[in-house]
Amino acid sequence: MRATAIAQPNIALIKYWGKRDSDRNLPAVGSLSVTLGSIGTRTTVEFDAALDSDRVHINEQEVESVDRRVEKCLDRFREKAAIAHKAVVTTANDFPTGAGLASSASGFAALVVAADRALDLNLGEDELVDIARTGSGSAPRSLYGGFVLLENDSDDGIRCGSVLGPETWPWSIIIAVTSEAPKKVSSTDGMELSRTTSPYFSRWVETHDADLRAAVASIEDRDFEKLGELAERNCLKMHAVAMTSRPPLLYWSGATLECAQNIRELRKSGVPVFFSIDAGPQLKAFCLPDNSEEVRDSLESVPGVLRVISSELGEGARIVE
Amino acid sequence: MRATAIAQPNIALIKYWGKRDSDRNLPAVGSLSVTLGSIGTRTTVEFDAALDSDRVHINEQEVESVDRRVEKCLDRFREKAAIAHKAVVTTANDFPTGAGLASSASGFAALVVAADRALDLNLGEDELVDIARTGSGSAPRSLYGGFVLLENDSDDGIRCGSVLGPETWPWSIIIAVTSEAPKKVSSTDGMELSRTTSPYFSRWVETHDADLRAAVASIEDRDFEKLGELAERNCLKMHAVAMTSRPPLLYWSGATLECAQNIRELRKSGVPVFFSIDAGPQLKAFCLPDNSEEVRDSLESVPGVLRVISSELGEGARIVE
């Protein structure tokens, strides 16, 4: 009744922002991400008939009120296994939690893989994707490695899978951490604010599929420059929607923007590199392995950068114990 | 045949971004601005039959190739006066030129007022507005003082005038200068890029008139808080369009954004203040005179702020010699 899984955060190149159905946590738009290789979440799930409620420990601290989304995920497994046992979930991230580094994605991906094994359910991929989605809209992407596509399937669900494995086209991802503080507005709240108040949200949704198609084609063509251009612009389209919400969501700090300008300058000087930013102040730079040291050095020199994390592409969520 | 005028830059609270007719320099949207009182452009125009071409001196340097927009403005006056004399235009700004501080607005406003007097034409306001507009879309606003509204009038032109004089509702404007370098992409080029490539441009235009109406109503009600909220959001809507252009226009530096966050924090602490940013890295803060010292001190403390300029509201363009 106990298993441990590891899952790794993913970073969307073509962003998920906004839901078409909040109750069922269905996205308004598809997304395309890369799964990281060097930072991760390790989660142990243990079902126990002796417990009277679900318990969650995050980074060695028991949380006072368990996230409703965690209970909902566990309920799905209990239903499948036809048991009522509550569970202890023990999870730890080796990177800042809740600061725009996709800790909820890797967290829920590790949770579903561990819970599935703990109960020996061996659910199919589609079911794991569906349960992970109810926890966090970007969690299904962390179930897979390399370049991952998540798409709306029908009114009822999504489909998700690898476009290209992590070994086929090696990349380096350099994350410039500019703040370790948790973000003030959660992605879920931010998305809902954007959907209901940004004058640009409708155009974001209308123009999104073209970005997604073009990005998938660039991966198939191994066209790094084209993909970078698409990803950088899609990121700015997302932040443009966020910042025109009411009240405005400005996820960037000065250091985030200086990093973005730094990457643009580096690209102008001939280095193939591009950036992306999520709902937090960290900047993520993408390059090919040959340029990774140069990009790392460049971001480390930007005032306000607290530390830099380097990563290759990684595998999907997996059982470790 | 010689006259000197002073005009002052204006800062739009509801922004002009994008043209509906590039040839005739007609804006896609109206705008609402405040004219500054403490920084300005001083321009002398002298028509001289002995000259074989128009000459322009900016900040004590003769420019090598005279801006076609200056020649076009002068042509309009020559036509009115039925003369062919070329002119020497000598102009100086006591603030950074071409760095998002509306030097073209005050420059063309001073030019038309000086040229009108130099030729003793005494053209009406509507004609001066129309000639100023051909130079720079925001120049007509610097012809007037205080709170100034510029609107599309018909297919053929615009109308412009004061909503409220500078004495009626005193304000303080604090400009945080974060770079003295001229901007890399001119407003004219940036606007055209946004019109033709930003997926959000159509929504910017469609939702703009509501912002303009609400802002004028807030001025009539002397509702500083409401006007600030409208202005800050309209500014972010403009930059959202700019940054989603292809290639993206990111006019902000890290320091610009830190200043914006600083103003938001100051407001949260109870100080009535808001910000605006134009097509350059300076941040403009607006408050009532009682809070001006506090706002100034706060912006001066932001790393990357080179200097801070304080201003009250000012008068429209006027003859000084």
XYZ file of C-alpha atoms in Angstrom:
642
model
C 0.000 0.000 0.000
C 3.057 2.258 -0.330
C 5.103 3.501 -3.265
C 7.482 6.323 -4.129
C 7.719 8.135 -7.443
C 9.804 10.900 -8.910
C 8.502 13.421 -11.398
C 10.178 16.422 -12.887
C 8.863 19.904 -13.582
C 8.086 20.836 -17.124
C 8.317 24.214 -18.799
C 5.797 25.108 -21.463
C 7.159 26.507 -24.712
C 3.622 27.095 -25.917
C 1.713 28.095 -22.811
C -1.367 26.887 -21.033
C -3.236 29.953 -19.676
C -6.980 29.912 -19.022
C -9.537 27.165 -18.566
C -12.550 26.301 -20.672
C -14.132 24.486 -17.722
C -12.999 25.380 -14.210
C -14.984 22.664 -12.439
C -13.418 19.928 -14.503
C -10.095 21.778 -14.857
C -10.102 21.604 -18.659
C -7.755 24.007 -20.464
C -8.899 26.656 -22.941
C -5.826 25.915 -25.060
C -3.364 23.096 -25.685
C 0.274 23.360 -24.682
C 3.720 22.087 -25.546
C 6.427 21.607 -22.938
C 9.828 20.187 -22.199
C 10.351 18.007 -19.139
C 13.428 18.839 -17.087
C 16.077 16.330 -16.067
C 17.856 17.724 -13.058
C 15.324 19.057 -10.582
C 12.373 17.110 -9.336
C 9.744 16.122 -6.843
C 9.931 12.889 -4.894
C 6.597 11.724 -3.506
C 5.669 8.760 -1.343
C 2.032 7.724 -1.046
C 0.970 5.287 1.648
C -2.646 4.234 2.056
C -3.448 3.234 5.635
C -6.746 1.953 7.049
C -5.816 3.382 10.457
C -5.920 7.026 9.264
C -9.052 9.125 9.671
C -8.029 11.757 7.128
C -5.549 12.327 4.306
C -2.306 13.905 5.419
C 0.270 15.775 3.389
C 3.860 16.619 4.237
C 5.587 19.029 1.888
C 9.311 19.580 2.262
C 9.290 17.936 5.729
C 6.429 20.032 7.076
C 2.928 18.715 7.583
C 0.441 21.044 5.910
C -2.421 22.194 8.140
C -5.240 21.972 5.660
C -4.840 19.463 2.878
C -5.309 20.859 -0.643
C -8.735 19.815 -1.922
C -7.119 18.850 -5.241
C -4.941 16.241 -3.508
C -7.970 14.682 -1.827
C -9.803 14.620 -5.150
C -6.916 12.774 -6.823
C -6.687 10.264 -3.997
C -10.478 9.785 -4.163
C -10.163 8.729 -7.787
C -7.669 6.010 -6.824
C -9.765 4.878 -3.844
C -12.742 4.586 -6.158
C -10.770 2.489 -8.643
C -9.446 0.219 -5.864
C -12.791 0.150 -4.041
C -11.218 1.044 -0.705
C -11.791 3.860 1.795
C -8.259 4.036 3.228
C -6.917 7.515 3.787
C -3.324 8.231 2.759
C -0.165 9.956 3.876
C 1.528 11.845 1.069
C 5.128 12.838 1.699
C 6.605 15.045 -0.951
C 9.780 17.070 -1.340
C 11.023 19.403 -4.050
C 14.686 20.132 -4.593
C 13.768 23.566 -6.028
C 11.652 26.581 -4.855
C 7.994 25.635 -4.350
C 5.168 27.739 -5.796
C 7.413 30.276 -7.471
C 6.715 29.612 -11.109
C 8.841 26.467 -11.380
C 5.933 24.100 -11.942
C 6.060 22.410 -8.546
C 2.362 21.575 -8.801
C 2.960 19.818 -12.148
C 5.741 17.565 -10.916
C 3.954 17.147 -7.574
C 0.713 15.817 -9.034
C 2.516 13.707 -11.647
C 4.550 11.997 -8.914
C 1.424 11.636 -6.772
C -0.619 9.780 -9.383
C 2.218 7.467 -10.390
C 2.956 6.618 -6.731
C -0.726 6.164 -5.805
C -1.291 3.902 -8.819
C 1.577 1.643 -7.741
C 0.739 1.784 -4.021
C -2.651 0.274 -4.827
C -1.267 -1.988 -7.607
C -3.853 -0.608 -10.005
C -1.751 -0.395 -13.153
C -4.094 2.147 -14.666
C -3.530 2.988 -18.309
C -1.793 6.193 -19.401
C -5.059 7.843 -20.387
C -6.459 7.352 -16.910
C -3.311 8.673 -15.223
C -3.415 11.719 -17.524
C -7.030 12.320 -16.596
C -6.435 12.034 -12.844
C -3.269 14.183 -12.968
C -5.226 16.870 -14.844
C -7.758 17.193 -12.039
C -4.846 18.092 -9.745
C -3.037 20.559 -11.981
C -3.625 21.407 -15.617
C 0.064 21.056 -16.435
C 0.682 17.884 -14.390
C -0.095 15.457 -17.255
C 2.884 16.894 -19.132
C 5.251 15.788 -16.338
C 4.095 12.200 -16.812
C 6.105 12.202 -20.069
C 9.692 12.952 -20.961
C 11.312 15.149 -23.598
C 9.010 17.311 -25.707
C 5.406 16.845 -24.640
C 2.149 17.890 -26.294
C -1.103 18.315 -24.368
C -4.264 18.872 -26.378
C -7.977 19.148 -25.864
C -9.435 15.898 -27.033
C -13.180 16.437 -26.924
C -15.577 18.180 -24.553
C -14.668 15.608 -21.963
C -10.944 15.481 -21.726
C -7.436 15.967 -22.958
C -4.774 13.827 -24.521
C -1.107 14.059 -23.734
C 2.084 12.403 -24.896
C 5.689 12.796 -25.995
C 6.365 14.367 -29.383
C 10.057 13.518 -29.113
C 12.033 11.749 -26.396
C 14.728 13.519 -24.354
C 17.638 11.735 -26.100
C 16.642 12.515 -29.671
C 17.303 16.249 -29.598
C 19.394 17.204 -26.559
C 18.801 20.659 -25.128
C 20.033 22.638 -22.167
C 17.672 24.589 -19.971
C 19.098 27.305 -17.738
C 16.807 28.713 -15.061
C 17.657 32.095 -13.577
C 16.095 32.218 -10.116
C 15.348 35.843 -9.203
C 13.156 35.191 -6.169
C 12.517 32.206 -3.920
C 9.287 33.684 -2.520
C 6.002 31.967 -3.376
C 3.978 33.906 -5.928
C 1.239 36.225 -4.707
C -1.441 35.081 -7.150
C -1.709 31.358 -7.948
C -1.807 30.261 -11.580
C -5.374 29.025 -11.119
C -6.577 32.373 -9.771
C -4.539 34.261 -12.363
C -5.985 32.264 -15.253
C -9.518 32.838 -14.079
C -8.873 36.563 -13.707
C -7.461 36.687 -17.243
C -10.353 34.750 -18.725
C -12.952 37.011 -17.155
C -11.254 40.431 -17.363
C -8.526 40.662 -20.027
C -9.712 42.306 -23.250
C -7.161 40.186 -25.092
C -8.131 36.754 -23.745
C -10.402 35.884 -26.682
C -7.611 36.615 -29.168
C -5.144 34.585 -27.074
C -7.430 31.572 -27.446
C -8.221 32.220 -31.129
C -4.592 32.526 -32.192
C -3.185 29.798 -29.962
C -3.688 26.708 -32.072
C -1.610 28.154 -34.908
C 1.281 28.646 -32.450
C 0.913 25.072 -31.227
C 0.840 23.564 -34.743
C 3.829 25.606 -35.866
C 5.808 24.656 -32.754
C 5.157 20.933 -33.216
C 6.269 21.247 -36.845
C 9.475 23.021 -35.717
C 10.254 20.146 -33.357
C 9.707 17.652 -36.151
C 12.059 19.749 -38.335
C 14.564 20.245 -35.459
C 14.328 23.968 -36.277
C 15.635 25.514 -33.070
C 15.519 29.105 -34.287
C 11.925 28.902 -35.488
C 10.778 27.148 -32.328
C 12.526 29.756 -30.187
C 10.821 32.591 -32.012
C 7.412 30.933 -31.595
C 7.997 30.123 -27.926
C 9.260 33.571 -26.969
C 6.349 35.266 -28.672
C 3.804 32.863 -27.181
C 5.241 33.579 -23.723
C 4.851 37.321 -24.303
C 1.288 36.769 -25.554
C 0.483 34.985 -22.291
C 2.020 37.696 -20.127
C 0.256 40.352 -22.199
C -3.046 38.692 -21.258
C -1.996 38.442 -17.599
C -0.917 42.072 -17.336
C -4.122 43.346 -18.929
C -6.263 41.482 -16.408
C -8.042 43.501 -13.730
C -6.243 43.856 -11.367
C -3.141 43.488 -13.566
C -0.929 40.436 -13.063
C 2.688 41.486 -13.383
C 4.628 38.314 -12.670
C 7.981 39.811 -13.659
C 10.533 41.510 -11.461
C 13.126 43.913 -12.799
C 15.649 41.071 -12.775
C 13.312 38.864 -14.850
C 13.178 41.535 -17.533
C 16.926 42.185 -17.399
C 17.429 38.446 -17.965
C 15.064 38.582 -20.955
C 17.006 41.509 -22.427
C 20.247 39.650 -21.692
C 19.045 36.626 -23.682
C 17.940 38.836 -26.584
C 21.382 40.488 -26.668
C 23.086 37.099 -26.517
C 20.982 35.930 -29.468
C 21.845 39.075 -31.411
C 25.515 38.245 -30.852
C 24.950 34.911 -32.622
C 24.143 32.434 -29.819
C 21.028 30.347 -30.573
C 19.059 30.845 -27.351
C 15.579 31.950 -26.343
C 13.660 32.556 -23.124
C 10.350 31.745 -21.530
C 8.710 32.988 -18.326
C 5.804 31.427 -16.419
C 3.534 32.796 -13.696
C 6.473 33.776 -11.522
C 9.683 35.841 -11.658
C 12.119 33.128 -12.814
C 13.454 33.227 -16.350
C 14.046 30.035 -18.275
C 16.564 30.031 -21.134
C 16.772 27.288 -23.738
C 19.791 26.461 -25.859
C 21.699 23.577 -27.332
C 24.255 21.864 -25.047
C 27.242 23.480 -26.785
C 26.104 26.928 -25.696
C 24.965 26.073 -22.206
C 28.038 27.349 -20.377
C 27.942 30.670 -22.203
C 24.234 31.155 -21.457
C 24.746 30.203 -17.826
C 27.622 32.667 -17.418
C 25.629 35.384 -19.079
C 22.563 34.949 -16.836
C 24.730 34.676 -13.717
C 26.126 38.121 -14.500
C 22.677 39.777 -14.422
C 22.149 41.766 -11.189
C 19.274 40.328 -9.157
C 19.835 36.719 -10.237
C 20.094 34.738 -6.989
C 21.220 31.490 -8.555
C 21.165 29.598 -11.800
C 19.944 26.025 -12.274
C 21.085 24.044 -15.321
C 19.220 21.075 -16.654
C 19.089 18.745 -19.602
C 15.806 17.270 -20.824
C 14.393 14.563 -18.584
C 12.214 11.477 -18.450
C 8.598 11.218 -17.437
C 7.341 10.378 -13.936
C 8.529 6.990 -12.663
C 8.489 4.694 -9.672
C 11.684 4.628 -7.617
C 10.650 2.381 -4.698
C 10.075 86.457 -40.154
C 11.371 85.091 -36.852
C 9.698 83.927 -33.643
C 10.444 81.737 -30.653
C 7.985 79.474 -28.850
C 8.072 77.155 -25.897
C 6.070 73.956 -25.696
C 6.059 71.278 -23.067
C 5.933 67.515 -23.371
C 2.716 65.771 -22.559
C 2.196 62.327 -21.105
C -0.791 60.315 -22.235
C -2.929 58.754 -19.512
C -5.002 57.033 -22.177
C -2.529 56.157 -24.882
C -2.231 56.787 -28.574
C -0.773 53.649 -30.219
C -1.405 52.797 -33.860
C -2.526 54.790 -36.869
C -5.627 54.409 -38.977
C -3.968 56.258 -41.847
C -0.171 56.361 -41.969
C 0.052 58.705 -44.947
C -2.052 61.352 -43.264
C -0.801 60.438 -39.762
C -4.303 59.879 -38.373
C -4.543 57.916 -35.119
C -6.441 54.635 -34.746
C -7.574 55.773 -31.289
C -8.119 58.985 -29.342
C -5.963 59.901 -26.361
C -5.983 61.874 -23.135
C -2.883 63.522 -21.745
C -1.491 65.915 -19.196
C 0.863 68.670 -20.275
C 3.936 69.099 -18.093
C 5.040 72.364 -16.521
C 8.733 72.102 -15.776
C 10.511 70.597 -18.770
C 10.189 71.881 -22.269
C 11.328 72.572 -25.779
C 12.296 76.039 -26.961
C 12.164 76.507 -30.701
C 13.040 79.465 -32.904
C 11.860 79.531 -36.514
C 13.304 82.037 -38.936
C 12.240 82.147 -42.569
C 14.947 83.531 -44.818
C 14.820 84.119 -48.574
C 18.613 83.659 -48.763
C 18.481 79.978 -47.726
C 18.410 77.222 -50.343
C 17.132 74.546 -47.968
C 15.528 74.136 -44.565
C 18.016 73.738 -41.749
C 17.505 72.286 -38.306
C 19.642 72.605 -35.180
C 18.716 70.334 -32.278
C 20.402 70.869 -28.938
C 23.087 73.056 -30.574
C 23.952 70.553 -33.289
C 22.965 70.982 -36.911
C 21.269 67.801 -38.136
C 22.670 66.365 -41.351
C 19.459 65.345 -43.005
C 16.393 67.316 -42.072
C 13.423 65.218 -40.906
C 10.879 65.082 -43.734
C 8.113 65.775 -41.183
C 9.684 69.150 -40.337
C 9.825 70.122 -44.010
C 6.211 69.079 -44.443
C 5.097 71.277 -41.543
C 7.069 74.235 -42.852
C 5.579 73.658 -46.326
C 2.104 74.045 -44.864
C 3.031 77.466 -43.471
C 4.774 78.528 -46.690
C 1.659 77.579 -48.590
C -0.544 79.640 -46.252
C 1.785 82.634 -46.507
C 2.355 82.143 -50.232
C 6.120 82.346 -49.906
C 8.948 79.979 -50.849
C 11.448 81.035 -48.140
C 13.312 78.228 -46.492
C 13.727 78.319 -42.716
C 16.232 77.755 -39.947
C 14.726 75.887 -37.008
C 16.725 76.027 -33.785
C 15.389 73.836 -31.042
C 16.584 72.706 -27.636
C 15.145 70.328 -25.057
C 16.033 70.526 -21.383
C 15.366 66.764 -21.074
C 16.537 63.562 -22.890
C 15.570 63.572 -26.581
C 13.866 60.565 -28.204
C 13.778 58.448 -25.057
C 10.066 58.222 -24.451
C 9.699 61.711 -23.006
C 7.601 63.049 -25.858
C 10.272 65.306 -27.318
C 8.623 65.075 -30.725
C 5.320 66.261 -29.263
C 6.730 69.383 -27.619
C 9.068 69.904 -30.579
C 6.361 70.030 -33.224
C 3.997 72.039 -30.984
C 6.673 74.695 -30.486
C 7.509 74.590 -34.190
C 3.989 75.322 -35.412
C 3.370 78.092 -32.882
C 6.698 79.747 -33.742
C 6.240 79.371 -37.514
C 2.720 80.810 -37.328
C 4.000 83.912 -35.517
C 7.144 84.237 -37.667
C 4.932 84.612 -40.723
C 2.241 86.607 -38.849
C -0.399 84.186 -40.054
C -2.519 83.950 -36.902
C -3.973 80.632 -37.988
C -6.869 79.304 -35.945
C -6.442 76.545 -33.371
C -7.923 73.917 -35.671
C -5.371 74.654 -38.325
C -2.460 74.570 -35.868
C -3.768 71.237 -34.534
C -3.922 69.887 -38.044
C -0.421 71.006 -38.966
C 1.067 69.795 -35.652
C -0.547 66.394 -36.223
C 1.270 65.922 -39.523
C 4.544 66.252 -37.575
C 3.751 63.991 -34.643
C 0.488 62.378 -33.646
C 0.839 63.534 -30.052
C 2.044 67.079 -30.854
C -1.463 68.640 -30.937
C -1.825 67.748 -27.247
C 1.186 69.931 -26.365
C -0.584 72.936 -27.909
C -2.890 72.870 -24.868
C -2.349 72.956 -21.109
C -3.631 70.811 -18.243
C -5.721 67.765 -19.158
C -6.020 67.430 -22.926
C -8.289 65.285 -25.067
C -7.474 64.357 -28.662
C -10.166 62.607 -30.672
C -10.807 61.443 -34.165
C -13.214 63.910 -35.670
C -14.156 62.427 -39.000
C -12.319 60.567 -41.726
C -10.389 63.717 -42.360
C -8.981 64.845 -39.090
C -8.850 65.133 -35.366
C -9.999 67.595 -32.749
C -8.033 68.522 -29.688
C -8.519 70.711 -26.648
C -8.254 71.111 -22.879
C -10.696 69.173 -20.717
C -9.490 71.013 -17.622
C -6.852 73.710 -17.183
C -3.666 73.136 -15.172
C -4.787 75.304 -12.213
C -8.149 73.620 -11.606
C -6.867 70.281 -10.359
C -3.176 70.506 -9.431
C -1.144 67.329 -9.873
C 2.466 66.337 -9.496
C 4.220 64.252 -12.099
C 7.443 62.481 -11.145
C 9.515 61.042 -13.965
C 12.044 58.344 -13.118
C 14.718 58.446 -15.822
C 16.279 54.994 -16.178
C 18.145 55.566 -19.434
C 19.187 58.650 -21.404
C 19.815 56.655 -24.592
C 17.513 57.225 -27.574
C 15.077 54.371 -28.084
C 15.947 51.684 -30.610
C 12.547 51.595 -32.335
C 10.742 54.891 -32.968
C 7.111 55.228 -31.905
C 6.064 55.536 -35.532
C 7.794 52.294 -36.512
C 6.606 50.568 -33.347
C 2.990 51.538 -33.948
C 3.067 50.258 -37.485
C 4.615 46.982 -36.355
C 1.884 46.584 -33.728
C -0.906 47.380 -36.165
C 0.296 44.842 -38.682
C 1.561 42.024 -36.443
C 0.078 42.042 -32.913
C -2.802 39.563 -32.485
C -4.224 41.925 -29.865
C -4.225 45.161 -31.881
C -7.848 44.823 -33.005
C -9.017 44.426 -29.392
C -6.868 47.395 -28.334
C -8.740 49.567 -30.830
C -12.166 48.070 -30.047
C -11.888 48.547 -26.279
C -10.141 51.908 -26.336
C -13.046 54.305 -26.577
C -14.570 52.964 -23.345
C -11.282 53.732 -21.557
C -11.241 57.232 -23.027
C -14.859 58.018 -22.032
C -14.375 56.666 -18.515
C -11.165 58.658 -18.072
C -12.784 61.920 -19.176
C -15.646 61.250 -16.742
C -13.113 60.640 -13.935
C -11.489 63.997 -14.647
C -14.874 65.703 -14.550
C -15.541 63.960 -11.201
C -11.994 64.674 -9.919
C -11.823 60.942 -9.143
C -8.066 60.423 -8.872
C -8.239 56.761 -7.870
C -10.552 55.774 -10.710
C -8.517 57.715 -13.260
C -5.321 56.111 -11.989
C -6.751 52.632 -12.341
C -7.916 53.368 -15.894
C -4.621 54.959 -16.893
C -2.412 52.227 -15.480
C -4.444 49.524 -17.164
C -4.551 51.393 -20.479
C -0.761 51.737 -20.341
C -0.412 47.983 -19.785
C -2.845 47.335 -22.655
C -0.609 49.397 -24.937
C 2.579 47.635 -23.854
C 0.832 44.276 -24.192
C 0.190 45.141 -27.848
C 3.777 46.334 -28.308
C 5.334 43.226 -26.760
C 3.197 40.882 -28.846
C 4.310 42.536 -32.073
C 6.706 40.646 -34.315
C 9.523 41.226 -33.511
C 8.423 41.995 -29.932
C 8.774 45.564 -28.672
C 9.927 45.475 -25.060
C 10.333 49.138 -24.156
C 10.924 48.449 -20.457
C 14.194 47.927 -18.659
C 14.452 46.090 -15.360
C 14.521 49.454 -13.602
C 11.295 50.530 -15.348
C 9.530 47.482 -13.987
C 11.030 47.899 -10.512
C 9.678 51.465 -10.528
C 6.240 50.152 -11.517
C 6.306 47.622 -8.670
C 7.515 50.381 -6.341
C 4.523 52.573 -7.243
C 2.117 49.649 -6.761
C 3.580 48.994 -3.291
C 3.365 52.676 -2.425
C -0.304 52.685 -3.431
C -0.961 49.579 -1.353
C 0.506 51.425 1.612
C -2.145 54.127 1.166
C -0.534 56.748 -1.088
C -2.775 57.752 -4.025
C -0.355 57.363 -6.928
C -0.258 55.568 -10.267
C 2.205 55.071 -13.094
C 2.380 55.239 -16.847
C 5.093 54.225 -19.309
C 5.492 55.281 -22.945
C 7.578 53.892 -25.786
C 10.762 54.122 -23.746
C 12.226 53.019 -20.412
C 11.236 56.026 -18.250
C 8.468 55.627 -15.709
C 6.054 58.456 -15.015
C 4.277 58.606 -11.666
C 1.242 60.778 -11.013
C 0.054 61.970 -7.615
C -1.448 64.967 -5.861
C 0.992 67.680 -4.710
C 0.804 66.628 -1.036
C 2.361 63.256 -1.865
C 4.927 64.417 -4.368
C 7.914 64.368 -2.025
C 7.123 60.849 -0.825
C 6.732 59.549 -4.377
C 9.930 61.250 -5.443
C 11.886 59.764 -2.531
C 10.464 56.351 -3.220
C 11.407 56.369 -6.918
C 14.863 57.788 -6.168
C 15.513 54.733 -3.987
C 14.930 52.276 -6.850
C 18.235 50.852 -8.182
C 18.768 51.822 -11.799
C 17.000 55.175 -11.552
C 19.496 57.706 -12.897
C 17.566 60.790 -11.893
C 14.098 61.967 -11.075
C 12.330 64.937 -12.656
C 9.394 66.544 -10.839
C 6.800 68.612 -12.589
C 3.455 70.214 -12.031
C 0.883 70.516 -14.829
C 1.748 73.118 -17.441
C 0.340 75.475 -20.039
C 0.028 74.938 -23.755
C 2.575 76.045 -26.360
C 3.222 79.804 -26.376
C 5.293 82.542 -27.960
C 8.163 83.837 -25.859
C 9.901 86.207 -28.304
